[in-house]
mmCIF file of C-alpha atoms in Angstrom:
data_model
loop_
_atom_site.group_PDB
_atom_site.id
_atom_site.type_symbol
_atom_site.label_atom_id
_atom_site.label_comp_id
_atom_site.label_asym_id
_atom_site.label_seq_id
_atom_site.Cartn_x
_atom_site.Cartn_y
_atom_site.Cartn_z
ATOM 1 C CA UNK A 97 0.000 0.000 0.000
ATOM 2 C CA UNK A 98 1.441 3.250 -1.254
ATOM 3 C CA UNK A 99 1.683 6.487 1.409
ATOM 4 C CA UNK A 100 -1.249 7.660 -0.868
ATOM 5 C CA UNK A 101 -3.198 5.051 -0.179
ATOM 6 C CA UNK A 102 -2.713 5.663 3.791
ATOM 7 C CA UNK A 103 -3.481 8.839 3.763
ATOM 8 C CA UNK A 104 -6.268 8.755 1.767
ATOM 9 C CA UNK A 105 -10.016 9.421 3.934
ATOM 10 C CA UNK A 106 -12.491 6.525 3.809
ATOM 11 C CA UNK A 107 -14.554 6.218 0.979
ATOM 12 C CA UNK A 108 -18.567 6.898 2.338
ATOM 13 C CA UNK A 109 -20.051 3.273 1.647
ATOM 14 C CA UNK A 110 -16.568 1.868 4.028
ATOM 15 C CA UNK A 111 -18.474 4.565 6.935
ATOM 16 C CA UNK A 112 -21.941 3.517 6.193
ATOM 17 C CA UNK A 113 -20.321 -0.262 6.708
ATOM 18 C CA UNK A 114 -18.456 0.669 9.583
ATOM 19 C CA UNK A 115 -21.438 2.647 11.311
ATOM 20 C CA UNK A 116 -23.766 0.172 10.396
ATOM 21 C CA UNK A 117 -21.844 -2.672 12.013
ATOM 22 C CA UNK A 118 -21.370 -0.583 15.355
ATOM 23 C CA UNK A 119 -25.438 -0.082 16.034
ATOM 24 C CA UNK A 120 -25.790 -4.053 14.621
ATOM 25 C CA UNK A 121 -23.272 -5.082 17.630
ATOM 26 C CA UNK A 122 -24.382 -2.485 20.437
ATOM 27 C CA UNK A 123 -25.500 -4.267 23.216
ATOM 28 C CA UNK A 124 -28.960 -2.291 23.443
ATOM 29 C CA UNK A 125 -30.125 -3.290 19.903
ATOM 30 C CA UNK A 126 -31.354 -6.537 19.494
ATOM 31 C CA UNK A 127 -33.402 -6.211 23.063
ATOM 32 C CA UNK A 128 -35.133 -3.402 21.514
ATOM 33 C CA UNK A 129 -35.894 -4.450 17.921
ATOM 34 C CA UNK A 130 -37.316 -7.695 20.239
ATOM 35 C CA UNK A 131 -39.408 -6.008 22.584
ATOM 36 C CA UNK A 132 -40.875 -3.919 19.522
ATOM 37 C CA UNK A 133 -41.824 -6.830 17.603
ATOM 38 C CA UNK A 134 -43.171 -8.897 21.136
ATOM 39 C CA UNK A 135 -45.490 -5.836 22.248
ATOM 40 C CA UNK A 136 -46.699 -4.816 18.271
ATOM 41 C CA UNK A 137 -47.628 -8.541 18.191
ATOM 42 C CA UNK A 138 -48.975 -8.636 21.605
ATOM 43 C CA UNK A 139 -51.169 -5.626 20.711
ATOM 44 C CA UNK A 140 -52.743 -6.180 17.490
ATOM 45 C CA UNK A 141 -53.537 -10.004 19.493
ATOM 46 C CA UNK A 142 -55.320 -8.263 21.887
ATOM 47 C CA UNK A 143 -57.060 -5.478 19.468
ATOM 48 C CA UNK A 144 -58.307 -8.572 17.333
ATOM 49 C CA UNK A 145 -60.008 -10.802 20.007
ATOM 50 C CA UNK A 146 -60.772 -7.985 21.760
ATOM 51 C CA UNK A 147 -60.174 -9.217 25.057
ATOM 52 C CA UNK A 148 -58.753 -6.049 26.543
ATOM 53 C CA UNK A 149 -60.715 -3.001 26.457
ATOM 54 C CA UNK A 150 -60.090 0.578 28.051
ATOM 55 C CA UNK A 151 -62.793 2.749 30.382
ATOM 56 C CA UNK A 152 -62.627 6.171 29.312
ATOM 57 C CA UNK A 153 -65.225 7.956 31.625
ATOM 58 C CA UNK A 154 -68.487 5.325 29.535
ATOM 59 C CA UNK A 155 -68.273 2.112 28.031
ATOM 60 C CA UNK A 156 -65.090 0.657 27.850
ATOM 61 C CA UNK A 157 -62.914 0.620 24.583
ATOM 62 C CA UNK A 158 -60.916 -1.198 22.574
ATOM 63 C CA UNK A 159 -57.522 -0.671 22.402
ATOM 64 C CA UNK A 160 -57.860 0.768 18.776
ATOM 65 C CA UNK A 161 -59.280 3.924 20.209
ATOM 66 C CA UNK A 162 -55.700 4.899 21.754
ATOM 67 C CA UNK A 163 -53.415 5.449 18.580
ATOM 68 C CA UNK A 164 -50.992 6.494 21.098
ATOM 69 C CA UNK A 165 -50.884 3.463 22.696
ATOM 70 C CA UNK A 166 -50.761 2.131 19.431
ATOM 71 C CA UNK A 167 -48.067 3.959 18.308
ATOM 72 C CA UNK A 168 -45.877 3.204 21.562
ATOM 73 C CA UNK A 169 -43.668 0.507 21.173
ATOM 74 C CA UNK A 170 -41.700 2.500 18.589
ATOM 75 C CA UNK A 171 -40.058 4.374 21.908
ATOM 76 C CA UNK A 172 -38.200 0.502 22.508
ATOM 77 C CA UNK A 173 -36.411 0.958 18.923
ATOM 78 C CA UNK A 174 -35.739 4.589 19.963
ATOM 79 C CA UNK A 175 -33.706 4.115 23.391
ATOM 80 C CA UNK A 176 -31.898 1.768 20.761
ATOM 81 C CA UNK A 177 -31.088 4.901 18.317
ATOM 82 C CA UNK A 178 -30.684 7.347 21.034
ATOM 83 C CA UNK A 179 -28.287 5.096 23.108
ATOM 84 C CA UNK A 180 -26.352 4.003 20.325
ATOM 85 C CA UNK A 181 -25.735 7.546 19.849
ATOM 86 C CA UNK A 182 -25.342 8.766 22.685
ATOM 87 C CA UNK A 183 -22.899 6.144 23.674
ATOM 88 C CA UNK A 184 -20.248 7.817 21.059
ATOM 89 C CA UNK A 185 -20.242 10.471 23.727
ATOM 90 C CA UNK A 186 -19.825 8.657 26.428
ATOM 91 C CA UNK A 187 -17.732 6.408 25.658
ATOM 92 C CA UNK A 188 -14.741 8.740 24.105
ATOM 93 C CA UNK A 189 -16.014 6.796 20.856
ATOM 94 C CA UNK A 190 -16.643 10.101 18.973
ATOM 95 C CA UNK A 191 -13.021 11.300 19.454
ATOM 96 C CA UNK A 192 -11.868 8.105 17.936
ATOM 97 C CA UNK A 193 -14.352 8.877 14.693
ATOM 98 C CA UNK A 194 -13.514 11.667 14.197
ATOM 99 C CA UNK A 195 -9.940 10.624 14.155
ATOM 100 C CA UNK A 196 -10.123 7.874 11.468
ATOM 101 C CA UNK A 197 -13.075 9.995 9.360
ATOM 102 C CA UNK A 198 -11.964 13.854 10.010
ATOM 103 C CA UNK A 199 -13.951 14.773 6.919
ATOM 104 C CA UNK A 200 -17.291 15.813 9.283
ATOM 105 C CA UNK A 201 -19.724 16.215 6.809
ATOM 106 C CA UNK A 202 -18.863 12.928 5.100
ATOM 107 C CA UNK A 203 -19.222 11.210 8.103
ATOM 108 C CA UNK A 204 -22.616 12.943 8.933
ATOM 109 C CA UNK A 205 -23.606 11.921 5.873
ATOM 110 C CA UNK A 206 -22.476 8.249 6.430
ATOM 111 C CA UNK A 207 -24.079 8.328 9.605
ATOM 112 C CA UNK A 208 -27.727 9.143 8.917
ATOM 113 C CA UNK A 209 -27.010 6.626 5.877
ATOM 114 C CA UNK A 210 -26.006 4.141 8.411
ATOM 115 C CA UNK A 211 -29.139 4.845 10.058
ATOM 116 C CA UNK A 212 -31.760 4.578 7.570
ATOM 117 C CA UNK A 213 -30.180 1.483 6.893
ATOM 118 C CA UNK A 214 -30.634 -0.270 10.380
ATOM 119 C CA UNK A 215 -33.787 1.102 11.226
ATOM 120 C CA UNK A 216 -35.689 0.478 8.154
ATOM 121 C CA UNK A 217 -35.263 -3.647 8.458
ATOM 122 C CA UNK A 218 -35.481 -3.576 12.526
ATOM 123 C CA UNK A 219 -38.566 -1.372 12.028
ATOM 124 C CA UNK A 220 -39.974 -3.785 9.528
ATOM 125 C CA UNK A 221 -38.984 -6.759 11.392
ATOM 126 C CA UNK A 222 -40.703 -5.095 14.309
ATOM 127 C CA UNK A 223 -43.745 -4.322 12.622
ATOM 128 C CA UNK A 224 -44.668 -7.102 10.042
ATOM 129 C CA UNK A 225 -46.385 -9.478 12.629
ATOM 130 C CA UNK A 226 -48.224 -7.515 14.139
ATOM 131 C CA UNK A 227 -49.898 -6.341 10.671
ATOM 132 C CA UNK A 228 -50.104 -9.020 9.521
ATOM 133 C CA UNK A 229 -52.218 -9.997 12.443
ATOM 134 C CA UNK A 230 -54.212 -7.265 11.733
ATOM 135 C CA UNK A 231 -54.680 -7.385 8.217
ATOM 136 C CA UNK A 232 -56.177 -11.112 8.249
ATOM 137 C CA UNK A 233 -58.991 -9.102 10.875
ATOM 138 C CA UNK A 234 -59.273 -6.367 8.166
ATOM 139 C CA UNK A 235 -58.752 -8.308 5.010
ATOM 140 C CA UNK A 236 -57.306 -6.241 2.745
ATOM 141 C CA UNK A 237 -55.819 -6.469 -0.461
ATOM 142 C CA UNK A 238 -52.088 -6.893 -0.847
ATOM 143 C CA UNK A 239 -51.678 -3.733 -1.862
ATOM 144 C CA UNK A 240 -53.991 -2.143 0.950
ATOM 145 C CA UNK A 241 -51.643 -4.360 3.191
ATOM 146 C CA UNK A 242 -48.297 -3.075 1.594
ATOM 147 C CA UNK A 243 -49.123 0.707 1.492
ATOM 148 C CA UNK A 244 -50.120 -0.166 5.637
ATOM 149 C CA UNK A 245 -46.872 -1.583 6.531
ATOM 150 C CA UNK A 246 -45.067 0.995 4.510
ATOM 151 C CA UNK A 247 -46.485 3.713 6.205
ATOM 152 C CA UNK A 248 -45.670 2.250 9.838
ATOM 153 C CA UNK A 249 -42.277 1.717 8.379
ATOM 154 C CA UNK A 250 -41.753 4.942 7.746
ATOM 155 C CA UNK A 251 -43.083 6.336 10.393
ATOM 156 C CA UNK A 252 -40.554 4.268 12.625
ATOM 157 C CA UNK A 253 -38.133 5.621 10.546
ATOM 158 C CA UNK A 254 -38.615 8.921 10.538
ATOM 159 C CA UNK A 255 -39.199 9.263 14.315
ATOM 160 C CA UNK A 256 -35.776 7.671 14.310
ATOM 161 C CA UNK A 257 -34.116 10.182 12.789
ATOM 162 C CA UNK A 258 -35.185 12.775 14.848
ATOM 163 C CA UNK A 259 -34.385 11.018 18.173
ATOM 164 C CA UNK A 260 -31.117 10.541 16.123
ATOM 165 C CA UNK A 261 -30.396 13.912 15.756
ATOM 166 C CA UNK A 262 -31.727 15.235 18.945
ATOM 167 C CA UNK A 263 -29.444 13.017 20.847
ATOM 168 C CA UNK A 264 -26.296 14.738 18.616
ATOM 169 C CA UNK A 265 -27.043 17.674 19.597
ATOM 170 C CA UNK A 266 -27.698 17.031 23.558
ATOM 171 C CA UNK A 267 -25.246 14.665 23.250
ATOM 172 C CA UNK A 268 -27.233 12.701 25.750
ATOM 173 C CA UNK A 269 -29.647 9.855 25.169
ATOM 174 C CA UNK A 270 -31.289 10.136 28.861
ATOM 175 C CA UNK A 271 -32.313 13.954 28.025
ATOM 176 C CA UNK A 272 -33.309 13.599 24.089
ATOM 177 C CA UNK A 273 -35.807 10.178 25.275
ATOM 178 C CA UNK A 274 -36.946 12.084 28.233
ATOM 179 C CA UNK A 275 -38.292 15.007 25.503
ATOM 180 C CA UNK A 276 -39.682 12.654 22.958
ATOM 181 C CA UNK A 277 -41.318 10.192 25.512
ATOM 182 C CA UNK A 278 -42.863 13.684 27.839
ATOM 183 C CA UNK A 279 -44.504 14.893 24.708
ATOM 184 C CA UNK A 280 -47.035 12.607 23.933
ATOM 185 C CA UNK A 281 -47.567 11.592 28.052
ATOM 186 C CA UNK A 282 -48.103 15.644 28.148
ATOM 187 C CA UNK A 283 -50.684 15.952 25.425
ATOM 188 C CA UNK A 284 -52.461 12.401 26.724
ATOM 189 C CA UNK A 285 -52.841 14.400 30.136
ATOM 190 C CA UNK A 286 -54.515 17.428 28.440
ATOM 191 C CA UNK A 287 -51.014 19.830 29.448
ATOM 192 C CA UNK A 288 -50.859 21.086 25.799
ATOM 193 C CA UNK A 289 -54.229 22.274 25.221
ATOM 194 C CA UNK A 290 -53.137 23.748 21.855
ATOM 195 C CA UNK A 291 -54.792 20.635 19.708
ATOM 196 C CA UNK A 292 -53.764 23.046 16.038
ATOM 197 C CA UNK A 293 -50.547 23.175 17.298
ATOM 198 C CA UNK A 294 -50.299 19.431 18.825
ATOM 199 C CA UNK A 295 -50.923 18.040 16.006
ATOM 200 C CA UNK A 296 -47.468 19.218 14.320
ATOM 201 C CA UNK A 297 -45.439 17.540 16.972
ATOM 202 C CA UNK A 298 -43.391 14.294 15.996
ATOM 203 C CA UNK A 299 -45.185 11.523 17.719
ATOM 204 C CA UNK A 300 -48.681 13.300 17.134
ATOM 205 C CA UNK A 301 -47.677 13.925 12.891
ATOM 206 C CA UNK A 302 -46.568 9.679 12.868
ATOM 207 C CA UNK A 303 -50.246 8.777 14.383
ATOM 208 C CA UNK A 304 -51.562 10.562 11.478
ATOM 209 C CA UNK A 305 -48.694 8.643 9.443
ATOM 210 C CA UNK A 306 -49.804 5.434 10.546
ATOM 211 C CA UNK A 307 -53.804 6.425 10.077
ATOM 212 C CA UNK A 308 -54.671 5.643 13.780
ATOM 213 C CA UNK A 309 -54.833 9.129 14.832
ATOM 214 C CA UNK A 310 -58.282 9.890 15.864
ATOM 215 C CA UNK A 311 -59.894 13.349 17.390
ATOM 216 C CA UNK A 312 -58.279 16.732 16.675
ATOM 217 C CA UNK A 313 -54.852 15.212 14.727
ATOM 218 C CA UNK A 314 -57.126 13.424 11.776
ATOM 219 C CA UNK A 315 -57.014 17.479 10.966
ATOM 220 C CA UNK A 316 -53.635 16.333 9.516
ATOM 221 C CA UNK A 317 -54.129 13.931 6.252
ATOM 222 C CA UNK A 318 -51.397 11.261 5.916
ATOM 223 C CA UNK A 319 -49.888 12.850 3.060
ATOM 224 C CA UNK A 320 -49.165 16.351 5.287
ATOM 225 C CA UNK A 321 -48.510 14.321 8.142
ATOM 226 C CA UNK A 322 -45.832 12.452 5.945
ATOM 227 C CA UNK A 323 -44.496 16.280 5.457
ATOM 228 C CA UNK A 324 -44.523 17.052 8.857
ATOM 229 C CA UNK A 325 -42.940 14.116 10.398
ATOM 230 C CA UNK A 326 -40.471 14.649 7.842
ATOM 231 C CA UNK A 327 -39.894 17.956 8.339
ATOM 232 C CA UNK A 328 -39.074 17.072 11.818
ATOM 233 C CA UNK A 329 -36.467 14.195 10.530
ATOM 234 C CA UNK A 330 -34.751 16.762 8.061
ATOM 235 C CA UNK A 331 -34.612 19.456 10.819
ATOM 236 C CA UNK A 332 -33.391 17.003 12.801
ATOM 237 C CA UNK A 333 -30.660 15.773 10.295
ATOM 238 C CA UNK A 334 -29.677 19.083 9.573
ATOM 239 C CA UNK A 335 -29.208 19.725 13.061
ATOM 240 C CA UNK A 336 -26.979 16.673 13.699
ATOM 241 C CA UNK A 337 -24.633 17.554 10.780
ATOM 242 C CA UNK A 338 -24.071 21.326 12.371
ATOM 243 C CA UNK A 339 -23.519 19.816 15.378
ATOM 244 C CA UNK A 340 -20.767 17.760 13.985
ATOM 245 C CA UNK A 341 -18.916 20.166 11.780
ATOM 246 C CA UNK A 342 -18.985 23.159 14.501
ATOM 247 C CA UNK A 343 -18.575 21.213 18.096
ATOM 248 C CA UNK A 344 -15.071 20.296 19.247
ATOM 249 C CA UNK A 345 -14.720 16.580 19.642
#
């Protein structure tokens, strides 16, 4: 190998590789892609016999009347993709990075590439079952059944993103879960009583993604919701990559 060669940065897919291997082998991973797939399965069981329902002041419910709830499990495949991030921080991993890619914006790039990449199969993985459960209740076509899981997918993806970047910037996996996870408890409570504005936050634009959402968010169609949410995940993106080029290691 030539003293070209040595000196010459890593090419971007060798990153993605790299980055991609390091959330596969974190320790936090597989637990969570697990747990998602065990409570979406347990949940669309229990929405399809029906065997658990909900009081809500009258009759009891079924389950499919909470999209939050619904929605939930999504936060186990999150503490993965905030901790795995996070843990570059606090385990001096970052400096070492940085080190072997010192090209910042390549390696932002590789890392939200990296990203996409895991979470699109562990959200899939997580998620299949449990429509698939669902969809022999429903009964729709394939293609009914493939839009379905490709919305959930995505949804799961881009809520990854964000708590992706958010944890970049806070550098801090503890603080960037507690904001996404005190969101939706707060406007489940009836603390934000702003339902136009509500609606625009992450986990309130994926319900809408996901066509659960009922009561003031159905004001949001999927297809703006699908702008929203990814709003969030490019503002989020954007704010990981200036994080990285203009912070000190």
């Amino acid at each position: 190998m030539t003293a070209v060669d040595v000196a010459s940065p890593p090419r971007v897919r060798d990153v993605v590789r790299a980055e991609v291997t390091k959330a596969l082998t974190h320790p936090v991973t597989a637990p969570a892609v697990l747990g998602a797939l065990a409570v979406n399965t347990a949940l669309a069981v229990i929405v399809t016999s029906d065997v658990v329902r909900l009081g809500t002041g009258g009759e009891p419910v079924s389950l499919e009347a909470f999209p939050g709830l619904l929605v939930a499990p999504v936060y186990l495949l999150l503490i993965a993709v905030a901790t795995v991030a996070g843990s570059e921080h606090t385990t001096g991993q970052h400096r070492v990075t940085l080190t072997v890619v010192p090209r910042r914006g390549r390696l932002a790039v590789a890392q939200l590439l990296a990203l996409v990449a895991v979470s699109t199969p562990a959200a899939l993985l997580a998620l299949a079952p449990a429509r698939l459960v669902l969809a022999r209740q429903d009964g729709p076509g394939l293609a009914d059944g493939a839009l379905d899981v490709g919305r959930w997918v995505l949804a799961y993806v881009l809520l990854s993103v964000v708590a992706y970047g958010l944890t970049s910037v806070v550098r801090s996996a503890t603080t960037a879960l507690g904001v996404l996870a005190a969101l939706p408890v707060l406007v489940a409570t009836g603390a934000l009583p702003w339902p136009r504005v509500v609606r625009f936050l992450p986990h309130e634009a994926a319900t809408a993604v996901t066509g659960v959402a009922d009561g003031a968010v159905t004001a949001l169609t999927s297809g703006v919701a699908v702008l929203v949410l990814g709003g969030w995940a490019v503002l989020a993106a954007a704010a990981h990559t200036a994080s990285l080029l203009h912070r000190e290691a």
